[in-house]
mmCIF file with all atom_site columns, C-alpha atoms and ligand atoms in Angstrom:
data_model
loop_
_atom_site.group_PDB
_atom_site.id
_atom_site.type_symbol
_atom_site.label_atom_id
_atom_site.label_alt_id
_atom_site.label_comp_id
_atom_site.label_asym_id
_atom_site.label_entity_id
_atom_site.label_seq_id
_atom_site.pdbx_PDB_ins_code
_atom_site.Cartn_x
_atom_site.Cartn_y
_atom_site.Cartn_z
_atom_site.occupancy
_atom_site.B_iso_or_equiv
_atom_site.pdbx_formal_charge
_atom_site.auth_seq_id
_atom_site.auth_comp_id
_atom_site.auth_asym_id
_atom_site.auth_atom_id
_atom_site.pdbx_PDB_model_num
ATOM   1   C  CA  . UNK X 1 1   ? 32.700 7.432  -18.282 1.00 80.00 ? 265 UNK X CA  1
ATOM   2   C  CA  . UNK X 1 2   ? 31.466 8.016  -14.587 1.00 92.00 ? 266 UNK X CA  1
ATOM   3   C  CA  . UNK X 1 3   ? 32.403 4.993  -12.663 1.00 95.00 ? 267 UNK X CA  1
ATOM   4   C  CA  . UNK X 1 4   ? 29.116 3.087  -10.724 1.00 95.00 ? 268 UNK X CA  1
ATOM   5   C  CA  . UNK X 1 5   ? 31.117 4.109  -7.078  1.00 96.00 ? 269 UNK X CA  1
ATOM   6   C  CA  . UNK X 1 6   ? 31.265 8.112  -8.027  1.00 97.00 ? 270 UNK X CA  1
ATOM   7   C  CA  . UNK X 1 7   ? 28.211 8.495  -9.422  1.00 98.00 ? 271 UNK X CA  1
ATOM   8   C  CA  . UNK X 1 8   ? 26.702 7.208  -6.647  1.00 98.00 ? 272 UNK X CA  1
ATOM   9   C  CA  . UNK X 1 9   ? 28.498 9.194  -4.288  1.00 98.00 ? 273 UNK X CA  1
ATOM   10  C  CA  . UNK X 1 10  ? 27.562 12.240 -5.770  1.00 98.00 ? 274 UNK X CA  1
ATOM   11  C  CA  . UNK X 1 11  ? 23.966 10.800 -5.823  1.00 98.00 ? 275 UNK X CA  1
ATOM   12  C  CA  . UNK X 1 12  ? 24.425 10.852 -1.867  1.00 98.00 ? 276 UNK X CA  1
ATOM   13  C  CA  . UNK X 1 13  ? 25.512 14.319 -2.217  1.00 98.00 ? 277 UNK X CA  1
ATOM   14  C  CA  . UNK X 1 14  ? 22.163 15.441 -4.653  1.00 98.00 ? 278 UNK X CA  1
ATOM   15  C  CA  . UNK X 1 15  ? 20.456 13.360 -1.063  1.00 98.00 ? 279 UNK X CA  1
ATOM   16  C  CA  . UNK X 1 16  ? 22.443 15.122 1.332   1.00 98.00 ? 280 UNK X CA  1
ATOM   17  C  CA  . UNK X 1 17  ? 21.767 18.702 -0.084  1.00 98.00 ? 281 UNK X CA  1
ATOM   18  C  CA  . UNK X 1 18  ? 17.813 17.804 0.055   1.00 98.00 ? 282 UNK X CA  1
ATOM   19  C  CA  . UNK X 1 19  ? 18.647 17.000 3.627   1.00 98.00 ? 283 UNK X CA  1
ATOM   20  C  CA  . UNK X 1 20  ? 20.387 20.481 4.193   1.00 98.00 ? 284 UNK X CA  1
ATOM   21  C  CA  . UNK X 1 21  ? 17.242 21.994 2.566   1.00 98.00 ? 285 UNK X CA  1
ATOM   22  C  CA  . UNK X 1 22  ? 15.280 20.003 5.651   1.00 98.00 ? 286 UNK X CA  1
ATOM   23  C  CA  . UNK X 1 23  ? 17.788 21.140 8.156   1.00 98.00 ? 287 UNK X CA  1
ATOM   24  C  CA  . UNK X 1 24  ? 16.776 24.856 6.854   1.00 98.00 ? 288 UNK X CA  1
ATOM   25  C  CA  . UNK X 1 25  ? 13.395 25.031 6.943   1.00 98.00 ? 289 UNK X CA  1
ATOM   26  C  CA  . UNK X 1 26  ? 13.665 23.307 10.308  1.00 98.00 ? 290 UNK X CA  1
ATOM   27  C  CA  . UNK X 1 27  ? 15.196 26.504 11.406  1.00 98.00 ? 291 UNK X CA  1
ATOM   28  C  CA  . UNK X 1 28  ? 12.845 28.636 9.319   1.00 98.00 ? 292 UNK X CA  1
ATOM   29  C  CA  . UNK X 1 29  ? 10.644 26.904 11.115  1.00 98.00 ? 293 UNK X CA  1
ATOM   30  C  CA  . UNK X 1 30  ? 12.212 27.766 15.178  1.00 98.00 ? 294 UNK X CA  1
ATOM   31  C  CA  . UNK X 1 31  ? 12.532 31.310 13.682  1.00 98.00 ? 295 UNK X CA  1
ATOM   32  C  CA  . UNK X 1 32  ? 8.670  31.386 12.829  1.00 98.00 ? 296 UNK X CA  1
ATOM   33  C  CA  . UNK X 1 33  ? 7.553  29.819 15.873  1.00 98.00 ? 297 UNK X CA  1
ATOM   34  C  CA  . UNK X 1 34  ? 9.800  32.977 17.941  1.00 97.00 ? 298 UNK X CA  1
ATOM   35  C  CA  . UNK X 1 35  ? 7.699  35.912 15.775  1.00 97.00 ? 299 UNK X CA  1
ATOM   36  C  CA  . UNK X 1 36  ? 11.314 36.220 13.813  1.00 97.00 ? 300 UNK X CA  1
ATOM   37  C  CA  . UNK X 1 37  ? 10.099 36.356 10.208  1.00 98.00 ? 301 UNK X CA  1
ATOM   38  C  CA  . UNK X 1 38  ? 13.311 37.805 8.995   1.00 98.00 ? 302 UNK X CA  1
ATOM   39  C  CA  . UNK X 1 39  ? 15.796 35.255 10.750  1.00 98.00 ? 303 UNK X CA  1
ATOM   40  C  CA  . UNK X 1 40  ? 12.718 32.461 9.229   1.00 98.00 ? 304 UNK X CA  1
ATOM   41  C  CA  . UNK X 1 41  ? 13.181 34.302 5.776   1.00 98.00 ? 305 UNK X CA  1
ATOM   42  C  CA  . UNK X 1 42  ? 16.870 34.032 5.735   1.00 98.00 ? 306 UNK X CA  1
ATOM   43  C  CA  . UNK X 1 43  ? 16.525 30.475 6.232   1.00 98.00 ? 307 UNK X CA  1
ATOM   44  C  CA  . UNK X 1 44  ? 13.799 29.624 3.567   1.00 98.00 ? 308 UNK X CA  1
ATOM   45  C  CA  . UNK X 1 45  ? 16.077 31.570 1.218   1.00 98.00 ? 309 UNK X CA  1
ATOM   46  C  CA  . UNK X 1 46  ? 18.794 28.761 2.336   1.00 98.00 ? 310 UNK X CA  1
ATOM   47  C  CA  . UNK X 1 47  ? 16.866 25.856 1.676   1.00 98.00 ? 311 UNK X CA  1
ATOM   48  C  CA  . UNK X 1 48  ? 15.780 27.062 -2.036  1.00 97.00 ? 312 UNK X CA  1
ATOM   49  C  CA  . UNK X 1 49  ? 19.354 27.583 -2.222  1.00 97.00 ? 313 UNK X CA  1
ATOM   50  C  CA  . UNK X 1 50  ? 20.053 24.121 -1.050  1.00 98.00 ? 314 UNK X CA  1
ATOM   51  C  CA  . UNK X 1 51  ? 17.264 22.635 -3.532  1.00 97.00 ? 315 UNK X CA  1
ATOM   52  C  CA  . UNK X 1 52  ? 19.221 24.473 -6.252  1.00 97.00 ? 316 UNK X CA  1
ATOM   53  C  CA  . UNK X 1 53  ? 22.437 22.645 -4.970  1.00 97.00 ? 317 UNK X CA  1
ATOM   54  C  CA  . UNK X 1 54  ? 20.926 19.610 -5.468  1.00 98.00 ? 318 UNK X CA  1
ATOM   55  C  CA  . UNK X 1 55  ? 19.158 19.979 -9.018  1.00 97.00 ? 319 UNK X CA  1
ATOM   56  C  CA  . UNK X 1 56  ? 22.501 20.975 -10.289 1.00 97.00 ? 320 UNK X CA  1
ATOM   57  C  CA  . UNK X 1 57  ? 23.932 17.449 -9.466  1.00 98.00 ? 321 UNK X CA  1
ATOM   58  C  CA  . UNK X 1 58  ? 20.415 16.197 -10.849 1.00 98.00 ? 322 UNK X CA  1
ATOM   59  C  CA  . UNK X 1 59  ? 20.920 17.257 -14.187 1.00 98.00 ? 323 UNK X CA  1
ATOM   60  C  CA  . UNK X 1 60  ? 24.782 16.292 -13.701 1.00 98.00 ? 324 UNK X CA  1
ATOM   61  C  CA  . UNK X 1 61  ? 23.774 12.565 -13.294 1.00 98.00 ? 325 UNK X CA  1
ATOM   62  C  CA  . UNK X 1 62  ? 21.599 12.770 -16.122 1.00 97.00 ? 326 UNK X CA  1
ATOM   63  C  CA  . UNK X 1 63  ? 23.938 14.644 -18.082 1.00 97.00 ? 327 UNK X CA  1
ATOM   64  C  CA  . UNK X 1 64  ? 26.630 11.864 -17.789 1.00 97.00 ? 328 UNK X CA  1
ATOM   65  C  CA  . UNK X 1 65  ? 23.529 9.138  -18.031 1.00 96.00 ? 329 UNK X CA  1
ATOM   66  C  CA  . UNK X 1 66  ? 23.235 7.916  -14.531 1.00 97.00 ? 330 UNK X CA  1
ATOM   67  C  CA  . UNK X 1 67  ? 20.190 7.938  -13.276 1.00 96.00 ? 331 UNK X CA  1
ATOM   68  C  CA  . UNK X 1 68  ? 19.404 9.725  -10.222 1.00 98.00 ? 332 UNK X CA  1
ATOM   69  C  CA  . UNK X 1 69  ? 17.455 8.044  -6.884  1.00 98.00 ? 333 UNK X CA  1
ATOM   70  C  CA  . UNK X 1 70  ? 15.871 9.739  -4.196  1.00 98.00 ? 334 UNK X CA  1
ATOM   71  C  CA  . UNK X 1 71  ? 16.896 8.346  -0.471  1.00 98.00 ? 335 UNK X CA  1
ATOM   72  C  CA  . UNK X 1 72  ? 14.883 8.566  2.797   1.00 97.00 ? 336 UNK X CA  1
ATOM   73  C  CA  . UNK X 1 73  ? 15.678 11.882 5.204   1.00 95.00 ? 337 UNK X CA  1
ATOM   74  C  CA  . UNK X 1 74  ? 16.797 11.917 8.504   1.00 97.00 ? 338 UNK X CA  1
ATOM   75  C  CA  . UNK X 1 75  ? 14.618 13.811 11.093  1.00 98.00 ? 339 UNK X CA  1
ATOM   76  C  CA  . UNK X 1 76  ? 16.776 17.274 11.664  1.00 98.00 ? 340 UNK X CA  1
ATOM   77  C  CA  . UNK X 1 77  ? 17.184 19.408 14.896  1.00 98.00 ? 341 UNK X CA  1
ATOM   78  C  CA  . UNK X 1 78  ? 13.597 21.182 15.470  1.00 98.00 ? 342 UNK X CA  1
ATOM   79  C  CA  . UNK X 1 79  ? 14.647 22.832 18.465  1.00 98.00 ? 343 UNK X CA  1
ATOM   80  C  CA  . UNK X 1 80  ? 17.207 25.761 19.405  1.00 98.00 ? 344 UNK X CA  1
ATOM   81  C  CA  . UNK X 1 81  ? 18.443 27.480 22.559  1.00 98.00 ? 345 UNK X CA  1
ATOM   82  C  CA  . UNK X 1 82  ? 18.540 30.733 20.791  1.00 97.00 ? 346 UNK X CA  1
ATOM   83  C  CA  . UNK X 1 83  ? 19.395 32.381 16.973  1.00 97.00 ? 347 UNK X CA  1
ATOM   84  C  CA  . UNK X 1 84  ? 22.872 31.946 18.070  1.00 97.00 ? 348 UNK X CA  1
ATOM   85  C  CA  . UNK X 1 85  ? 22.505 28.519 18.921  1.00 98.00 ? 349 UNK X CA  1
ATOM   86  C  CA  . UNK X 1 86  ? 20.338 27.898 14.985  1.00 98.00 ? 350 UNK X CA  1
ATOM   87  C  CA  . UNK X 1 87  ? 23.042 29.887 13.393  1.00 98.00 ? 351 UNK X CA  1
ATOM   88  C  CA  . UNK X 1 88  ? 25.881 27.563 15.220  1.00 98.00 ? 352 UNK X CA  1
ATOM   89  C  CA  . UNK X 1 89  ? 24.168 24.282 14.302  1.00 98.00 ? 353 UNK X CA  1
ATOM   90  C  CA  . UNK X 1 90  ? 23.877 25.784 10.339  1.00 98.00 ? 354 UNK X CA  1
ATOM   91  C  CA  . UNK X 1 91  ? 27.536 26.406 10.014  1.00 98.00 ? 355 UNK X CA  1
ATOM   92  C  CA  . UNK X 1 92  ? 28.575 23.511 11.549  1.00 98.00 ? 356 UNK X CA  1
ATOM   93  C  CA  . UNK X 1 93  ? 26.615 22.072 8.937   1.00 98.00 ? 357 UNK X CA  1
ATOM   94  C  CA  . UNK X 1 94  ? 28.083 23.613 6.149   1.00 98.00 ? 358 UNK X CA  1
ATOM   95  C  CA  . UNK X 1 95  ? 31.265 22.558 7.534   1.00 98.00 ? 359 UNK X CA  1
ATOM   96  C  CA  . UNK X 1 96  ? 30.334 19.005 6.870   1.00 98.00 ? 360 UNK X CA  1
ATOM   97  C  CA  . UNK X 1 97  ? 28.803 19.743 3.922   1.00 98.00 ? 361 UNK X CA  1
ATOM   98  C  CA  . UNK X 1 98  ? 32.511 20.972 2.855   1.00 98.00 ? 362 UNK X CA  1
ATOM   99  C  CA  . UNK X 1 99  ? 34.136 17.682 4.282   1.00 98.00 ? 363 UNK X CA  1
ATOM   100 C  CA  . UNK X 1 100 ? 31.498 15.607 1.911   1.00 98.00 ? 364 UNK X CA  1
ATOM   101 C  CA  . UNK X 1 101 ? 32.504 17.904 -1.336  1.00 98.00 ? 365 UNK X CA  1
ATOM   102 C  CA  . UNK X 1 102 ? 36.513 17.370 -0.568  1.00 98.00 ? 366 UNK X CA  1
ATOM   103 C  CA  . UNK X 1 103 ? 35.488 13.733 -0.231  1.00 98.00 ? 367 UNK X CA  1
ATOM   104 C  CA  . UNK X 1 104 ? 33.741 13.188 -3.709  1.00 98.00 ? 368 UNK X CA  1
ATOM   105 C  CA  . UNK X 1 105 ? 36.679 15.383 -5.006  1.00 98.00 ? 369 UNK X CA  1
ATOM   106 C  CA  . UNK X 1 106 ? 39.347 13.075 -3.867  1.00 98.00 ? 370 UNK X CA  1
ATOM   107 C  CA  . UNK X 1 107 ? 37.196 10.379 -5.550  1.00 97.00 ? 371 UNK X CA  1
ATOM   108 C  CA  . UNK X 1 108 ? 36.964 11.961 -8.556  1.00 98.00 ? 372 UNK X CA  1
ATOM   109 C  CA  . UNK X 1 109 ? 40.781 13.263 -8.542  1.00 97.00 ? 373 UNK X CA  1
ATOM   110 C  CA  . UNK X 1 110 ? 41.487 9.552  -7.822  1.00 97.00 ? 374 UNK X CA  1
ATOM   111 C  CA  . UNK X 1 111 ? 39.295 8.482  -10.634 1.00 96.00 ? 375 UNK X CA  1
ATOM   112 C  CA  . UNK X 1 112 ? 41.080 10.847 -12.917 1.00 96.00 ? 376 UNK X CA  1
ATOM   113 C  CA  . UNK X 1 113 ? 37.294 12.029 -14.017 1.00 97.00 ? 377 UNK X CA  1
ATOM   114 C  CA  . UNK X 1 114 ? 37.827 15.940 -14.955 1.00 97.00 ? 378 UNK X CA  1
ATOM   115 C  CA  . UNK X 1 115 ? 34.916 16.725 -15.895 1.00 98.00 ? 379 UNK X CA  1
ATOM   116 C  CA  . UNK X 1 116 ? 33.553 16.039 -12.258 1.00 98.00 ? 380 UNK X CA  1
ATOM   117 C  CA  . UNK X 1 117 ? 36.821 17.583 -10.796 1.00 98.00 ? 381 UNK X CA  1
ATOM   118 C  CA  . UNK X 1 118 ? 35.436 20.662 -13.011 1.00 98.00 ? 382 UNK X CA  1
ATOM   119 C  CA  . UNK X 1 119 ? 31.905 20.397 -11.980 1.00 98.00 ? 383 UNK X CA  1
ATOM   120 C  CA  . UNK X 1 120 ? 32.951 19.959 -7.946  1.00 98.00 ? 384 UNK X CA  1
ATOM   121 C  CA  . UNK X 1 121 ? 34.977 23.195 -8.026  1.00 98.00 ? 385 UNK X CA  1
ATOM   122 C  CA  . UNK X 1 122 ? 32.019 25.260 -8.511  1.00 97.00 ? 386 UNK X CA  1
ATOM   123 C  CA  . UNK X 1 123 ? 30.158 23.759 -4.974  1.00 98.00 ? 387 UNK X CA  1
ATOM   124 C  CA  . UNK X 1 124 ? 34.213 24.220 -3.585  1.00 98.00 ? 388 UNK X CA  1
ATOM   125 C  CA  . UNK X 1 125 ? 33.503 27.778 -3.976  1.00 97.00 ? 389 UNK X CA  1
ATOM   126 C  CA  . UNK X 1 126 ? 30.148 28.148 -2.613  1.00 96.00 ? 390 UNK X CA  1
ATOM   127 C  CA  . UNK X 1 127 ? 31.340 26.283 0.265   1.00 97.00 ? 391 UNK X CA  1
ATOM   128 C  CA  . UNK X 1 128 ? 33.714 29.137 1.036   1.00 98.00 ? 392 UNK X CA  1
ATOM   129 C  CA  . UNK X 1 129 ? 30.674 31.350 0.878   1.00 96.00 ? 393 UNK X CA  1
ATOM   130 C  CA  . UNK X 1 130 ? 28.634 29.319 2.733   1.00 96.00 ? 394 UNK X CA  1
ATOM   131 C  CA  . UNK X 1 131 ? 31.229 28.948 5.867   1.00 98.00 ? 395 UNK X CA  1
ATOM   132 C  CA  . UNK X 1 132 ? 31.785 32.391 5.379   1.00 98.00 ? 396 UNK X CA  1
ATOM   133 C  CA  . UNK X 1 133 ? 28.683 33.859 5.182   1.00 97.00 ? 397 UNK X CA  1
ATOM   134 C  CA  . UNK X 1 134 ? 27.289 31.924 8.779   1.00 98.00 ? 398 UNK X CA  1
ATOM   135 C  CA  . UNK X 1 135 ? 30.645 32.645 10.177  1.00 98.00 ? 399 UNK X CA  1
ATOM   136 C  CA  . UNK X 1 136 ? 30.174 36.544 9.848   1.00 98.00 ? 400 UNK X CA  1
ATOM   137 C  CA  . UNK X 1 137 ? 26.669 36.505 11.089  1.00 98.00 ? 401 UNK X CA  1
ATOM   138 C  CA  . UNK X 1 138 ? 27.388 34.379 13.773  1.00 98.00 ? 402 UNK X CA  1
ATOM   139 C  CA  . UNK X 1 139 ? 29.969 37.011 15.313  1.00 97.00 ? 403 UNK X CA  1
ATOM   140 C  CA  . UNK X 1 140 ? 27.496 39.917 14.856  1.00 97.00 ? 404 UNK X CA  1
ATOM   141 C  CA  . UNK X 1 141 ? 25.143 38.024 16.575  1.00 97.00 ? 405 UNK X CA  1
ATOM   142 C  CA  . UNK X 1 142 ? 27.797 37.967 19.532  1.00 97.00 ? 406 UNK X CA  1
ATOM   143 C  CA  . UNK X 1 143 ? 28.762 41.268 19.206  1.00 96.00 ? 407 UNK X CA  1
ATOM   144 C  CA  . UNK X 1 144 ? 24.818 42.490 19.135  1.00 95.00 ? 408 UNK X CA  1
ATOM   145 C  CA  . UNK X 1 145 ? 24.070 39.995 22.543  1.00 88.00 ? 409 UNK X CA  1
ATOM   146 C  CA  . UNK X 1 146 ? 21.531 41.710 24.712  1.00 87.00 ? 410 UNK X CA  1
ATOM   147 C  CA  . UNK X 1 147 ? 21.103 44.826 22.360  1.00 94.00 ? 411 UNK X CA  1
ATOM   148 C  CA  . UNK X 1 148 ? 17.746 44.308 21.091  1.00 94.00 ? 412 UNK X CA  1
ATOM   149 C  CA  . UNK X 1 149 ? 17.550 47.432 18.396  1.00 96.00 ? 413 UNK X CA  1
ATOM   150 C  CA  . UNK X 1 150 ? 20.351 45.930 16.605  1.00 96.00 ? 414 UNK X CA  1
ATOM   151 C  CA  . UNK X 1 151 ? 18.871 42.327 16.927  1.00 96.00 ? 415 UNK X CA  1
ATOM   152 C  CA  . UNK X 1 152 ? 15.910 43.865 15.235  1.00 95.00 ? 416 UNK X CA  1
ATOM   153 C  CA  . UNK X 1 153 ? 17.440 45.517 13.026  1.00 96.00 ? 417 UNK X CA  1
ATOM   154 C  CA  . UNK X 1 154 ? 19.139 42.210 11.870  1.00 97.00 ? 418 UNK X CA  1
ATOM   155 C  CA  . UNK X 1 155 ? 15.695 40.651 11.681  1.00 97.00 ? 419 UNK X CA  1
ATOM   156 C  CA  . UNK X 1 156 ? 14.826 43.748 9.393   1.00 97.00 ? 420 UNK X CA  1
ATOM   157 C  CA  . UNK X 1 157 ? 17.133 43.050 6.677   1.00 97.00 ? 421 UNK X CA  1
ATOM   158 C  CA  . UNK X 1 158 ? 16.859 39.111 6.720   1.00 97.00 ? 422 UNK X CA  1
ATOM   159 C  CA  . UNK X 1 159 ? 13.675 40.295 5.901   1.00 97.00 ? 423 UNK X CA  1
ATOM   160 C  CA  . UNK X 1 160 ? 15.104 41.401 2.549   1.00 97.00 ? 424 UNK X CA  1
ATOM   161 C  CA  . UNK X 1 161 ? 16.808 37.942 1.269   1.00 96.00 ? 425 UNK X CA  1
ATOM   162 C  CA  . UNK X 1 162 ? 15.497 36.710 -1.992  1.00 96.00 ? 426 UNK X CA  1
ATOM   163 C  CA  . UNK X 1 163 ? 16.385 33.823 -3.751  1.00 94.00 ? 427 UNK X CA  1
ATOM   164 C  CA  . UNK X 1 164 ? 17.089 34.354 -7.396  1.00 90.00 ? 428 UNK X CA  1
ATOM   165 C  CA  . UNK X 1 165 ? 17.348 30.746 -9.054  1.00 85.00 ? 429 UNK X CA  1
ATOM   166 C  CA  . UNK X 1 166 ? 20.933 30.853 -11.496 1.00 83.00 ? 430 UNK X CA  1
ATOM   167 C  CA  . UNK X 1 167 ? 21.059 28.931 -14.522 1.00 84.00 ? 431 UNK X CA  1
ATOM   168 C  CA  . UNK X 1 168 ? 21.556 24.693 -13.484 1.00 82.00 ? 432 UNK X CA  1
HETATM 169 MG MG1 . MG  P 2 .   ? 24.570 23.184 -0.264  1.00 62.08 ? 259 MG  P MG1 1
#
């Protein structure tokens, strides 16, 4: 049985991921406004990704019969110094995003609750692939500084991103 205190920390989490989709399309949104409809299309791609994160704890909770609330949203950064600067702030999200997923699997390690422990690993990984994936981009982005064909050629192939929705 899912204890009251877990489930509603992972109900937090299903909130929190919502809140990463916001902190997305906030970017999107920066990368729109600067005529960079790849960089924006990378970032829409994140957010469905991020709505996808948090349907999967959705049907979780109602899996284990908890039922799921939806909390208020915090008002996310709007405005950015530069791509660098968006793609700084997103992996230093992620990075907390990792610290809250280590958190609710202490709880549930404490708890004893495997089937959570089991169900946590899975956003342990993408987490890796998260940090990773911003962390690469971020140091092409440094190594491409000034030189606007390869900037361009970045936005190009952001261009390309799709989001293909997995199985919940
Ligand atoms: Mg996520």
């Amino acid at each position: 049985m899912l204890n009251d205190s877990l489930s509603k920390a992972l109900n937090d989490q299903l909130n929190y991921e919502l809140y990463s989709a916001h902190v997305y399309l906030a970017i999107a949104a920066y990368c729109s406004g600067e005529s960079l409809d790849g960089f924006a299309n990378f970032f829409m791609v994140q957010a469905e990704e991020e709505k996808f994160h948090a349907m999967k704890i959705y049907k979780y909770l109602n899996d284990r019969g908890k039922r799921v609330t939806m909390a208020g949203m915090d008002t996310p950064l709007n405005e950015y110094k530069s791509t660098l600067d968006a793609f700084e702030h997103a992996f230093e999200h992620e990075q907390e995003v990792t610290r809250r997923i280590y958190h609710l699997s202490d709880l549930a390690m404490n708890d004893r609750e495997h089937a959570t422990i089991q169900f946590l690993k899975w956003f342990i990984d993408e987490q890796v692939e998260e940090e990773s994936m911003f962390d690469t981009i971020i140091n092409k982005l440094k190594r491409i500084d000034k030189d606007s064909n390869a900037f361009f050629m970045m936005d190009a192939e952001f261009a390309l991103r799709t989001f293909t929705p997995p199985a919940l």
